[in-house]
Short mmCIF file of N, CA and C in Angstrom, two decimals:
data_model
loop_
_atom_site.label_atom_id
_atom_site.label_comp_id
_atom_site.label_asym_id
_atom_site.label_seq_id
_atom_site.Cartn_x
_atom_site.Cartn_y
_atom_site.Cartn_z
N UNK C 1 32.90 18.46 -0.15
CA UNK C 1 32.52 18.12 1.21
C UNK C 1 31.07 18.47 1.47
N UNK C 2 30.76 19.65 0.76
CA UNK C 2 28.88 20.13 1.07
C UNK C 2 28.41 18.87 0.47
N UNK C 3 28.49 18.31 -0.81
CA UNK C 3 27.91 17.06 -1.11
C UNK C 3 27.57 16.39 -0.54
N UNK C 4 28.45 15.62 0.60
CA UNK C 4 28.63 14.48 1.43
C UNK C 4 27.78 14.99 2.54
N UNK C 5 27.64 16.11 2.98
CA UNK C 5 26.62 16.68 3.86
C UNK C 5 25.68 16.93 3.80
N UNK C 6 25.37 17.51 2.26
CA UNK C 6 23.84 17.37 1.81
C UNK C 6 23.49 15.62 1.49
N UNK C 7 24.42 14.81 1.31
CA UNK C 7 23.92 13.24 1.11
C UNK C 7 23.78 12.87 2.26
N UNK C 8 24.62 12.76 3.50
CA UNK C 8 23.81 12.26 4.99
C UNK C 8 22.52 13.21 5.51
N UNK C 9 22.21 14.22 5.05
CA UNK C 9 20.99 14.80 5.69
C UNK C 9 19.99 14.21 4.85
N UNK C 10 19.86 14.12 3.36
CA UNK C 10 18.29 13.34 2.83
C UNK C 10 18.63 11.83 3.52
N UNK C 11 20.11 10.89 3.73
CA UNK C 11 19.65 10.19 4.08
C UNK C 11 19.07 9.99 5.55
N UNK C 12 19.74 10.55 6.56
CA UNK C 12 18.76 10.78 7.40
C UNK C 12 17.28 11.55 7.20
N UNK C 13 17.05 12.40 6.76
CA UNK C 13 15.49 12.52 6.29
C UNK C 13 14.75 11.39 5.84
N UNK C 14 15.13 10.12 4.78
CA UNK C 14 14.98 9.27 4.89
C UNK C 14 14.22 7.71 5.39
N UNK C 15 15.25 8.31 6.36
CA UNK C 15 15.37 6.91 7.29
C UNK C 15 14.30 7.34 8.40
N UNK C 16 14.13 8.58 8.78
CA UNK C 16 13.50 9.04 9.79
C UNK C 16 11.74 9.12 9.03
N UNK C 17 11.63 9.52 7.75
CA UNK C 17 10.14 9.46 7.37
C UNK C 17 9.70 7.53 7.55
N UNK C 18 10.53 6.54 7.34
CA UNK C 18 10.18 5.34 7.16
C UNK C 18 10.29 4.84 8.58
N UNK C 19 10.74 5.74 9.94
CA UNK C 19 10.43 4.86 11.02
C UNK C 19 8.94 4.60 11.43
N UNK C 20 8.80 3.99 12.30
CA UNK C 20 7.49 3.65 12.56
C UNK C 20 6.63 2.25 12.06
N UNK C 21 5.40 2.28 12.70
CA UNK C 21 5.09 1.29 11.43
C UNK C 21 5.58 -0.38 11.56
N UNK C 22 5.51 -1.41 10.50
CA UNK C 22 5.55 -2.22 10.96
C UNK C 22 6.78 -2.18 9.78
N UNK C 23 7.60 -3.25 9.81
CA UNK C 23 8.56 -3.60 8.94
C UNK C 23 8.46 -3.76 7.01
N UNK C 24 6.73 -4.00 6.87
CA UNK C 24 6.71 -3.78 5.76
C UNK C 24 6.52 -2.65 5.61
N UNK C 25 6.58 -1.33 5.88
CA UNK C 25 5.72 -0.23 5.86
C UNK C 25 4.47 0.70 6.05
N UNK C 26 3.54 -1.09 6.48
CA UNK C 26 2.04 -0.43 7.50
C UNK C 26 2.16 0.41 8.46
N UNK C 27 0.81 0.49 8.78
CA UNK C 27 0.80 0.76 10.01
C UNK C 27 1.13 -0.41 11.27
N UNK C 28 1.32 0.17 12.11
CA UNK C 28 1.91 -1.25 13.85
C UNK C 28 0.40 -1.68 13.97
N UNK C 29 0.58 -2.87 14.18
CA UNK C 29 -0.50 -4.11 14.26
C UNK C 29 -1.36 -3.60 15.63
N UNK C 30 -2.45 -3.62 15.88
CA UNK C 30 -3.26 -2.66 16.89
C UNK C 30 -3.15 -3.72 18.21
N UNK C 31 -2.83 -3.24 19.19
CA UNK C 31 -2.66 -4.26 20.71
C UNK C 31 -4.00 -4.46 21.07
N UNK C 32 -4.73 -3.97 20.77
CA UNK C 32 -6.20 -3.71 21.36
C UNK C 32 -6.93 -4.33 20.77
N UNK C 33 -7.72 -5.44 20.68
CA UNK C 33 -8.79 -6.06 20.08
C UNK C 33 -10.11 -5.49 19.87
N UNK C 34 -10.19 -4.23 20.75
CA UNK C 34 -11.28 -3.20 20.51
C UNK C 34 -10.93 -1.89 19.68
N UNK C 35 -9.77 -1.71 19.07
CA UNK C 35 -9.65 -0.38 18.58
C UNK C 35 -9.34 -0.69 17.48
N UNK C 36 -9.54 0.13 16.64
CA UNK C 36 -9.83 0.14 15.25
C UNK C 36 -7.93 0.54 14.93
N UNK C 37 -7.33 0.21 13.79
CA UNK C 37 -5.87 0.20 14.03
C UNK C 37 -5.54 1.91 13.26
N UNK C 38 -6.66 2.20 12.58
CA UNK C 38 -6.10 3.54 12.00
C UNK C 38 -7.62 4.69 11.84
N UNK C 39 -6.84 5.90 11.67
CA UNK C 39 -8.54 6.69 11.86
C UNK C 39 -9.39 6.33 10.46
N UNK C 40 -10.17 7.12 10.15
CA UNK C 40 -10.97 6.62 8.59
C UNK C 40 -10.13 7.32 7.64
N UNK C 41 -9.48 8.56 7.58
CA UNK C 41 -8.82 9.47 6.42
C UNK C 41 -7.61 8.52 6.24
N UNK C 42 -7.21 7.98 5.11
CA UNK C 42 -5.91 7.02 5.16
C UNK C 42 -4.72 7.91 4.75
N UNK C 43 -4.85 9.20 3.94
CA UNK C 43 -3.48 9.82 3.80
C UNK C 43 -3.10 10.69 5.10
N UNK C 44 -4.48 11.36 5.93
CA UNK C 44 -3.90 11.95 7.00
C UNK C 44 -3.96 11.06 7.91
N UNK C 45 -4.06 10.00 8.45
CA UNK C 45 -4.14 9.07 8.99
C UNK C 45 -2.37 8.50 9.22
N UNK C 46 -2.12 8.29 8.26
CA UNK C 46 -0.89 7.27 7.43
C UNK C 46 -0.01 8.17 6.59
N UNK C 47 0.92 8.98 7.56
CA UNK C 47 1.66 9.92 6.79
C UNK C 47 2.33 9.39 5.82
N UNK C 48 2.49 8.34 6.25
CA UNK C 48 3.69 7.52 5.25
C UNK C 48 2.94 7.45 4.08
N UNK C 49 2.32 7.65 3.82
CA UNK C 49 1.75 7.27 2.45
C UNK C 49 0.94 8.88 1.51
N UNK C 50 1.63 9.57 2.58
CA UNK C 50 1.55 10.70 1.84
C UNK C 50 2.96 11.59 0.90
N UNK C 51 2.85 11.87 -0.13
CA UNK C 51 3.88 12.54 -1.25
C UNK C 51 5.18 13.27 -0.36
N UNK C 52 4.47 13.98 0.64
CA UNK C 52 5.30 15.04 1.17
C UNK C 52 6.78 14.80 2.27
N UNK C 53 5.68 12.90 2.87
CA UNK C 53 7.03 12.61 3.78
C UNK C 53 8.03 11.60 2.71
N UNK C 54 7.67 11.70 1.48
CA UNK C 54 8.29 10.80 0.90
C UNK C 54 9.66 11.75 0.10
N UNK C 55 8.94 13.09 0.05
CA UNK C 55 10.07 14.18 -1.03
C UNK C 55 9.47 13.74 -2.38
N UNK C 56 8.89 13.10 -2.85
CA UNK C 56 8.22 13.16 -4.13
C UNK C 56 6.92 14.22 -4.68
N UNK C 57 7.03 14.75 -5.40
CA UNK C 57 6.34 15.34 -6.09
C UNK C 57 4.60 14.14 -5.69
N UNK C 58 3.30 15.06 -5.52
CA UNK C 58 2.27 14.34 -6.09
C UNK C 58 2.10 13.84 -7.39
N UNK C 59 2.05 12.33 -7.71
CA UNK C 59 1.80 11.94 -9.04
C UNK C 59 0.72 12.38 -10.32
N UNK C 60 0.74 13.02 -11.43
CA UNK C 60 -0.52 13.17 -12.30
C UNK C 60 -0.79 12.49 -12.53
N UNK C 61 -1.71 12.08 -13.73
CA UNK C 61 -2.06 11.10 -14.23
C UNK C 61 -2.14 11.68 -15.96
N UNK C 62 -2.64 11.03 -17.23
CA UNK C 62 -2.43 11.67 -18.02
C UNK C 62 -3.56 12.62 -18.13
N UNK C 63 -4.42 12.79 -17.99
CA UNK C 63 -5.47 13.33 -17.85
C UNK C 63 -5.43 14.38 -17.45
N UNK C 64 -4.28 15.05 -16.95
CA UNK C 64 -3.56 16.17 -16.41
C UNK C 64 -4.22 16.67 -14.88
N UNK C 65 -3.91 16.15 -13.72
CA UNK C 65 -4.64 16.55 -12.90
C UNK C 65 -4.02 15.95 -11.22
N UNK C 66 -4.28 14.92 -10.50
CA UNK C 66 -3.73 14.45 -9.50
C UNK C 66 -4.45 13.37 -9.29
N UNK C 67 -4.21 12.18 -8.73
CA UNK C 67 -4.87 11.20 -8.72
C UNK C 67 -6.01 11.35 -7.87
N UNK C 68 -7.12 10.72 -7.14
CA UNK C 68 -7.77 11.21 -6.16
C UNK C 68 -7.23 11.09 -5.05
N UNK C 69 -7.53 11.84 -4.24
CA UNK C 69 -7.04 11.48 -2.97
C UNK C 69 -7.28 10.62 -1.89
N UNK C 70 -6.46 9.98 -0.97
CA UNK C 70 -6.06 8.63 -0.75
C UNK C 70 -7.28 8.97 0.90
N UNK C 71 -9.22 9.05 0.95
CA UNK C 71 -9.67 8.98 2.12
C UNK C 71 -10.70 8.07 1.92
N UNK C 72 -11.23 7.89 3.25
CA UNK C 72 -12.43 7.11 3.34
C UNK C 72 -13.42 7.82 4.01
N UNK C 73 -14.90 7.13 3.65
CA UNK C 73 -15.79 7.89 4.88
C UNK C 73 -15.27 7.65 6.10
N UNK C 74 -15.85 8.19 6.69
CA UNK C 74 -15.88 8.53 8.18
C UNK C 74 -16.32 7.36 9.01
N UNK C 75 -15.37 6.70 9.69
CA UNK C 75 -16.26 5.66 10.42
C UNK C 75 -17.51 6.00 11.45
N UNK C 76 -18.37 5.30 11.71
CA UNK C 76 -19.54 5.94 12.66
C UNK C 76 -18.60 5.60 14.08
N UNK C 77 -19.31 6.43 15.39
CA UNK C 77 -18.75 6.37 16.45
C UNK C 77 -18.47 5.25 17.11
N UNK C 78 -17.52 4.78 18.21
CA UNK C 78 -17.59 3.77 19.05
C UNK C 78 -16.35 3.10 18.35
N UNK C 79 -15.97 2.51 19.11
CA UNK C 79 -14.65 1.19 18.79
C UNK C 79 -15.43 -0.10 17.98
N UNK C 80 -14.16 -0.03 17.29
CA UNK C 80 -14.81 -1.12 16.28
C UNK C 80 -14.09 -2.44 16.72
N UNK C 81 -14.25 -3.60 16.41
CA UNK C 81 -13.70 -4.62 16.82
C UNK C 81 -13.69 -5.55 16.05
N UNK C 82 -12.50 -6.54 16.03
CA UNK C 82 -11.53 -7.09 15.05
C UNK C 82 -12.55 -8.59 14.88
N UNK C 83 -12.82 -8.89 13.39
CA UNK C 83 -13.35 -10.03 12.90
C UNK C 83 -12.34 -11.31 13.37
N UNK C 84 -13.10 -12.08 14.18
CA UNK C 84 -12.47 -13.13 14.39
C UNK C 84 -11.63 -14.20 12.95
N UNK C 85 -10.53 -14.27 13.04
CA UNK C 85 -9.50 -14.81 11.97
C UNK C 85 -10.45 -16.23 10.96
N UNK C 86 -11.38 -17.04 11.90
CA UNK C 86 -12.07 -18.23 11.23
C UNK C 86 -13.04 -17.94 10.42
N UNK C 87 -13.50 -16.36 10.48
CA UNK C 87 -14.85 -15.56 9.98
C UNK C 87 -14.16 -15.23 8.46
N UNK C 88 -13.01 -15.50 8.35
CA UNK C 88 -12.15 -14.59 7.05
C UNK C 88 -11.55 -15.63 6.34
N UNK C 89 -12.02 -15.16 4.95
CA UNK C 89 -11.15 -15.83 3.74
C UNK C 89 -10.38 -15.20 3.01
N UNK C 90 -8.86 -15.03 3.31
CA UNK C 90 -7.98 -14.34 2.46
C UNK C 90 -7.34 -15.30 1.67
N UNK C 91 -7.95 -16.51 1.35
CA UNK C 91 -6.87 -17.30 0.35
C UNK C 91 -6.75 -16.80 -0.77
N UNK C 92 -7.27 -15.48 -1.15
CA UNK C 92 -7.02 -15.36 -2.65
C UNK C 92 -5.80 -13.95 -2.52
N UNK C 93 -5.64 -13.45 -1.69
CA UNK C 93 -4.44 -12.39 -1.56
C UNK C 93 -3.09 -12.94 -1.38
N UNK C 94 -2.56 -11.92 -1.90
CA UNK C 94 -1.06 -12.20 -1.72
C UNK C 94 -0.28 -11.62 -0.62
N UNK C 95 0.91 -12.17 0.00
CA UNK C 95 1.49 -11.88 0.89
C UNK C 95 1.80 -10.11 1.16
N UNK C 96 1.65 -9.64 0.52
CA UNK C 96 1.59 -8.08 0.39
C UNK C 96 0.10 -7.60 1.07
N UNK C 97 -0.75 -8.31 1.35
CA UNK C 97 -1.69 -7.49 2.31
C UNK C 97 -2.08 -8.16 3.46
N UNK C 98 -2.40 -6.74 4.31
CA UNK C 98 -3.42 -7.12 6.13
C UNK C 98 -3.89 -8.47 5.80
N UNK C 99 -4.45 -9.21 6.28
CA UNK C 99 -5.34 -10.21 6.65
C UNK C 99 -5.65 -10.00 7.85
N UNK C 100 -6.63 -9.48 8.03
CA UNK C 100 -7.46 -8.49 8.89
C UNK C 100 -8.63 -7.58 8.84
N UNK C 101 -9.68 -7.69 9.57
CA UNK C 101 -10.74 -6.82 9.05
C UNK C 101 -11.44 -6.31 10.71
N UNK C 102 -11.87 -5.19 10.38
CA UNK C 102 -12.45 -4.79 11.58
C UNK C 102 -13.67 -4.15 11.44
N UNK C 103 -15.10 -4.41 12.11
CA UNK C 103 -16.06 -3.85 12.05
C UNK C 103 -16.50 -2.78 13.40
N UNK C 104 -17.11 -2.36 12.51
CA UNK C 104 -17.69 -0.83 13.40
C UNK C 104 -19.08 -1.32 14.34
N UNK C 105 -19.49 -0.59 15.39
CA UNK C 105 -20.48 -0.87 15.96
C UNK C 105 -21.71 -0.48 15.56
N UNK C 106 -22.04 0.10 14.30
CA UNK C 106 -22.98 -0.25 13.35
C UNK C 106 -23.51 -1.22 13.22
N UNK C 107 -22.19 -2.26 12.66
CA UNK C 107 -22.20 -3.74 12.02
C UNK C 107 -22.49 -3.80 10.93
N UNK C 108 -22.18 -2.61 10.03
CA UNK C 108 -22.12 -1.99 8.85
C UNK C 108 -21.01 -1.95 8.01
N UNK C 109 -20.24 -0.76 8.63
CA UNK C 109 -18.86 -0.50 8.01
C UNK C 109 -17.80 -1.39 8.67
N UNK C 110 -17.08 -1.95 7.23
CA UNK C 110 -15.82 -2.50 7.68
C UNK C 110 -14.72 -1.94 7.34
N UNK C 111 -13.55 -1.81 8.09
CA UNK C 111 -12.55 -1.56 8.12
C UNK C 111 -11.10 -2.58 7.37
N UNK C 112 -11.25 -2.09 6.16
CA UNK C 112 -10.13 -3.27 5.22
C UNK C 112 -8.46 -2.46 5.02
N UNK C 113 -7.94 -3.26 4.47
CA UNK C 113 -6.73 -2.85 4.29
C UNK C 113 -6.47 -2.97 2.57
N UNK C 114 -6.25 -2.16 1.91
CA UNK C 114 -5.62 -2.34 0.55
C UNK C 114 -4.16 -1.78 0.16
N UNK C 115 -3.73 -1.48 -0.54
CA UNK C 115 -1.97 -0.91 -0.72
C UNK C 115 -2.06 0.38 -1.86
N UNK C 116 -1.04 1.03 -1.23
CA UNK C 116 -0.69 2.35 -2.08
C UNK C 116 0.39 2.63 -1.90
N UNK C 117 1.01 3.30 -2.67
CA UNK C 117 2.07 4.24 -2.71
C UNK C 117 2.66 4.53 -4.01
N UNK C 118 3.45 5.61 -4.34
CA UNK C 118 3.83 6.35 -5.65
C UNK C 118 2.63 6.45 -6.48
N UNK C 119 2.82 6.30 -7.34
CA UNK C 119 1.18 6.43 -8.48
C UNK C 119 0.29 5.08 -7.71
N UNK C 120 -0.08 5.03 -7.01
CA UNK C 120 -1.13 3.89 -6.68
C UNK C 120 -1.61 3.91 -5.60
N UNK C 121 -2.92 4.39 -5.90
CA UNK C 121 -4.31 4.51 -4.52
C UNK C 121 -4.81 3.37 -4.29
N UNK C 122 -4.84 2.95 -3.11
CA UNK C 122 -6.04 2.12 -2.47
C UNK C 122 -7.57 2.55 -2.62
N UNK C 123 -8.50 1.64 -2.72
CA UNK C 123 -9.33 1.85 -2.56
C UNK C 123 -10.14 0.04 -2.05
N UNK C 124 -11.11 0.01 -1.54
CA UNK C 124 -11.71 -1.35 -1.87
C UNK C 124 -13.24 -1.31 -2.02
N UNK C 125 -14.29 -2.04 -1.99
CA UNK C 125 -15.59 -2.62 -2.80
C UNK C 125 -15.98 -3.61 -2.12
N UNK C 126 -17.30 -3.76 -1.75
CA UNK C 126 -18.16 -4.47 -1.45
C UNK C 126 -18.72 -5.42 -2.73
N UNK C 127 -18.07 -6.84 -3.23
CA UNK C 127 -18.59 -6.83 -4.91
C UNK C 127 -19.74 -7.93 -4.22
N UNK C 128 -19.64 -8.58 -3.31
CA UNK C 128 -21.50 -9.99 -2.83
C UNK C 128 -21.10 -9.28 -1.72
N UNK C 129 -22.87 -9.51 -1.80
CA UNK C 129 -23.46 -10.23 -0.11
C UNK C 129 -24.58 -10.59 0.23
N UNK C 130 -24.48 -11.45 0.69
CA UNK C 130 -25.21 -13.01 0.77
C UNK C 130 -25.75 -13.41 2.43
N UNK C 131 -26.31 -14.57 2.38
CA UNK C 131 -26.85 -14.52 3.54
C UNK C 131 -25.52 -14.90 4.39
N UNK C 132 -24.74 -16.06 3.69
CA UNK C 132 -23.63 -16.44 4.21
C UNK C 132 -22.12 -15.79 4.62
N UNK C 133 -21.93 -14.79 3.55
CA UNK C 133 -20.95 -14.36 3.74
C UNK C 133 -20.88 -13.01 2.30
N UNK C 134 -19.91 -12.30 2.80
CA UNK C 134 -19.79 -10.64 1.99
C UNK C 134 -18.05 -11.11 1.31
N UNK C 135 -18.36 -10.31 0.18
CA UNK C 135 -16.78 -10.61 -0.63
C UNK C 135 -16.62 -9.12 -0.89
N UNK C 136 -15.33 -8.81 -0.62
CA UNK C 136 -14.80 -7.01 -0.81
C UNK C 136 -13.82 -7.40 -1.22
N UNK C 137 -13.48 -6.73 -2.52
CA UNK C 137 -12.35 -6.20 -3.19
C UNK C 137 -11.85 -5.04 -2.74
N UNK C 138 -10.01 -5.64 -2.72
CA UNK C 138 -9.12 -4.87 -2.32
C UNK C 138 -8.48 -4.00 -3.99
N UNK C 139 -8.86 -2.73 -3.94
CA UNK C 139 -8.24 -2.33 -5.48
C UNK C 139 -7.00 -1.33 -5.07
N UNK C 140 -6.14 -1.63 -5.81
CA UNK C 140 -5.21 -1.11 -6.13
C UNK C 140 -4.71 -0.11 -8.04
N UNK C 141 -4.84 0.89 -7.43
CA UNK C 141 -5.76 1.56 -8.78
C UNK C 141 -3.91 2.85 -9.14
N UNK C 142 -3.57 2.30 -10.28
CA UNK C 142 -2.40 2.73 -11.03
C UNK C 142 -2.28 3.71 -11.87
N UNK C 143 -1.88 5.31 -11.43
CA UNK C 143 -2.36 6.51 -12.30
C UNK C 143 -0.93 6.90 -13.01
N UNK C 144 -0.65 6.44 -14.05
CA UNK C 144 1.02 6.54 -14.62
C UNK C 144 0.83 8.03 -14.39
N UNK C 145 2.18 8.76 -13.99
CA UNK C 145 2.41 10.14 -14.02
C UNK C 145 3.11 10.51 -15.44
N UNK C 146 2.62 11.71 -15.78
CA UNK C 146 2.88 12.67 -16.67
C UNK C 146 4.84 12.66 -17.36
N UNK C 147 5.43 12.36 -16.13
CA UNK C 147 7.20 12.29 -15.96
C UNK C 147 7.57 11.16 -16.11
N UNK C 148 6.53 9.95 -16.07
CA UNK C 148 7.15 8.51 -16.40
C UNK C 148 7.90 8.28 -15.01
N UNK C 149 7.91 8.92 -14.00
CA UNK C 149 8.86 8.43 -12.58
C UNK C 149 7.58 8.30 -11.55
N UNK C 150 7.81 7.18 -10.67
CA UNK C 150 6.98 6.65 -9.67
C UNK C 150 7.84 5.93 -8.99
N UNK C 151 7.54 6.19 -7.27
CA UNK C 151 8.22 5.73 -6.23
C UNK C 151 7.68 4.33 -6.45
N UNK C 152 8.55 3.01 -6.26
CA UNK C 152 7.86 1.56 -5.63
C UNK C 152 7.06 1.14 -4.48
N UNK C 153 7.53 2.17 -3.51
CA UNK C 153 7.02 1.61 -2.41
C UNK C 153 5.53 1.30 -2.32
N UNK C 154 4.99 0.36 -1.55
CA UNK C 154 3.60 -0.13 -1.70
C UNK C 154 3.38 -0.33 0.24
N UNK C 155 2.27 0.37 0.67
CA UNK C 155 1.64 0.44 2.12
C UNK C 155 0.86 0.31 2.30
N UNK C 156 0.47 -0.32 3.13
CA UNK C 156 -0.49 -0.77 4.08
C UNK C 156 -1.67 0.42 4.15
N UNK C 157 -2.91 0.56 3.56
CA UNK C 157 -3.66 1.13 3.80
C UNK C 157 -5.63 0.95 3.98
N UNK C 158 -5.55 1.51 5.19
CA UNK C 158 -6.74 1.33 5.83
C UNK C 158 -8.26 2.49 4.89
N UNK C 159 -8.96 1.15 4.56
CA UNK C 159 -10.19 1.66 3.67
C UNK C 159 -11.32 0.98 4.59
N UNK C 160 -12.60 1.87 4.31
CA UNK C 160 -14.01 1.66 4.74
C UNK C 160 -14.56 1.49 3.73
N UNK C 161 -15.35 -0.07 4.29
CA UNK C 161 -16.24 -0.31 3.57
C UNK C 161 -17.71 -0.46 3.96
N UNK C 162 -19.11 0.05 3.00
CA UNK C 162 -20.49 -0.03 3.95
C UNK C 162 -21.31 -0.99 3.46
N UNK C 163 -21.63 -1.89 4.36
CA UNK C 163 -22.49 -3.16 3.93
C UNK C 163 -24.44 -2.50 3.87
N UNK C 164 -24.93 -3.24 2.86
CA UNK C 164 -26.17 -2.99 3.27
C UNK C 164 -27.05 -3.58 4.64
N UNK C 165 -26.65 -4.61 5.44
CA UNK C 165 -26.97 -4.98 6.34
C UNK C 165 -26.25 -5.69 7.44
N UNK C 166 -25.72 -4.94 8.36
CA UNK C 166 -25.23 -5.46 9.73
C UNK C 166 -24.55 -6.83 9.36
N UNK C 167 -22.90 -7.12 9.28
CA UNK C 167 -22.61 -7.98 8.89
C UNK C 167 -22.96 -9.02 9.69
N UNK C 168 -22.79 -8.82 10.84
CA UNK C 168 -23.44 -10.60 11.71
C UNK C 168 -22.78 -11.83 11.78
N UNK C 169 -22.71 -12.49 11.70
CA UNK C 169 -21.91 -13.96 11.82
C UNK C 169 -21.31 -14.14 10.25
N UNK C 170 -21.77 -13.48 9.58
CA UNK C 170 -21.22 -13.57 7.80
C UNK C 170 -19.83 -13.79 7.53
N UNK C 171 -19.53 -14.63 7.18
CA UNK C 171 -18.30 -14.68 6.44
C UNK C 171 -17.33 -13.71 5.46
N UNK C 172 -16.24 -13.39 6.11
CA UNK C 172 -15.74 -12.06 4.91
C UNK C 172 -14.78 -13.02 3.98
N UNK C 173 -14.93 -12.49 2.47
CA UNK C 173 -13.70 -13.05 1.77
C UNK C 173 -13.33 -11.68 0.84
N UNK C 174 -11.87 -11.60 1.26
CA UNK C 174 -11.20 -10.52 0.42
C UNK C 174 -10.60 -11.56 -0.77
N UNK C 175 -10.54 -10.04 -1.30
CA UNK C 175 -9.78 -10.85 -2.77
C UNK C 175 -8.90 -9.12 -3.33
N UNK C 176 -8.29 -9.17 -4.48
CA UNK C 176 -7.45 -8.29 -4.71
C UNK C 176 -7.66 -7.78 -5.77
N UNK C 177 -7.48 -6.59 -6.46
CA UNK C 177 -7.77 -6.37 -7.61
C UNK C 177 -6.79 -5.25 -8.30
N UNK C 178 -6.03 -5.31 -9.13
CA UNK C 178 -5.18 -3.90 -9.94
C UNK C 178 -5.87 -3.42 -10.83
N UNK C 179 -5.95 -2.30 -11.12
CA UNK C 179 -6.48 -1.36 -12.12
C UNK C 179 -5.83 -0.35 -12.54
N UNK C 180 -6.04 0.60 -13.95
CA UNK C 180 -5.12 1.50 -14.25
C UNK C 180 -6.27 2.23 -14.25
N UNK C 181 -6.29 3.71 -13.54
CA UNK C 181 -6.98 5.07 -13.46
C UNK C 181 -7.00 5.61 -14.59
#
């Protein structure tokens, strides 16, 4: 009978770390066309995508150590506000990410979305930019652990990126990228 009681309490532990959020596991889509949808740190930001609400161990890598940890710079002050949808080319991503970007009142840093979870950090990259338009890679960067065990889950996570010049009317095109750490 303790069994069955210790099995409904992780599954409620569970169910209660995965509320929130949007149905795939992001973060909730921002109501505000002026607010930026998450702070700049993406693991304290985005508990969900941290080891601890998951009950998993932090992943190593072989290299013996921990993967890096899942932050971004610091956005500069002020509300940032959401790139109009016609300004953006996500035809090269797959249904697994934001299509969404938000810039800072710099007109510098952008605010992207890439995916993580279990052995796999987000990160993304500024790879052009042009008079016309800036291309950032979304990376998704794969650190096999030491135990051979890694959670699946994959989330929604919010990365900064810094342009060399005030993006402006420029065109954004994301694109996606996997890598092994």
């Amino acid at each position: 009978m303790s069994n069955v009681k210790v099995a409904v309490a992780l599954a409620a532990l569970a169910l209660a770390g995965c509320a929130g959020g949007d149905p795939a596991g992001g973060p909730t889509t921002p109501t505000s066309a002026t607010a930026p949808p998450a702070a700049s740190t993406t693991a304290s930001a985005t508990p969900s995508t941290t080891a601890s609400t998951t009950g998993s161990p932090t992943p190593t890598h072989p290299g013996g150590g921990t993967p890096p940890p899942q932050s971004s710079a610091p956005p500069p002050p002020g509300a940032a506000s959401r790139v109009p949808v016609e300004r953006l080319d996500v035809s090269a991503l797959s249904d697994a990410y934001r299509r969404e970007v938000w810039v800072y009142p710099d007109g510098r840093t952008l605010q992207v979305f890439s995916l993580a979870g279990g052995c796999k950090r987000a990160s993304a990259e500024v790879t052009a930019q042009g008079a016309d338009q800036v291309r950032v890679a979304l990376v998704t960067t794969y650190y096999p652990p030491n135990d051979g065990v890694c959670t699946e889950e994959l989330l929604s996570v919010p990365v900064n990126v810094e342009l060399t010049a005030p993006l402006g009317e420029r065109r954004v095109v994301l694109e996606a990228r996997e890598q092994t750490g």
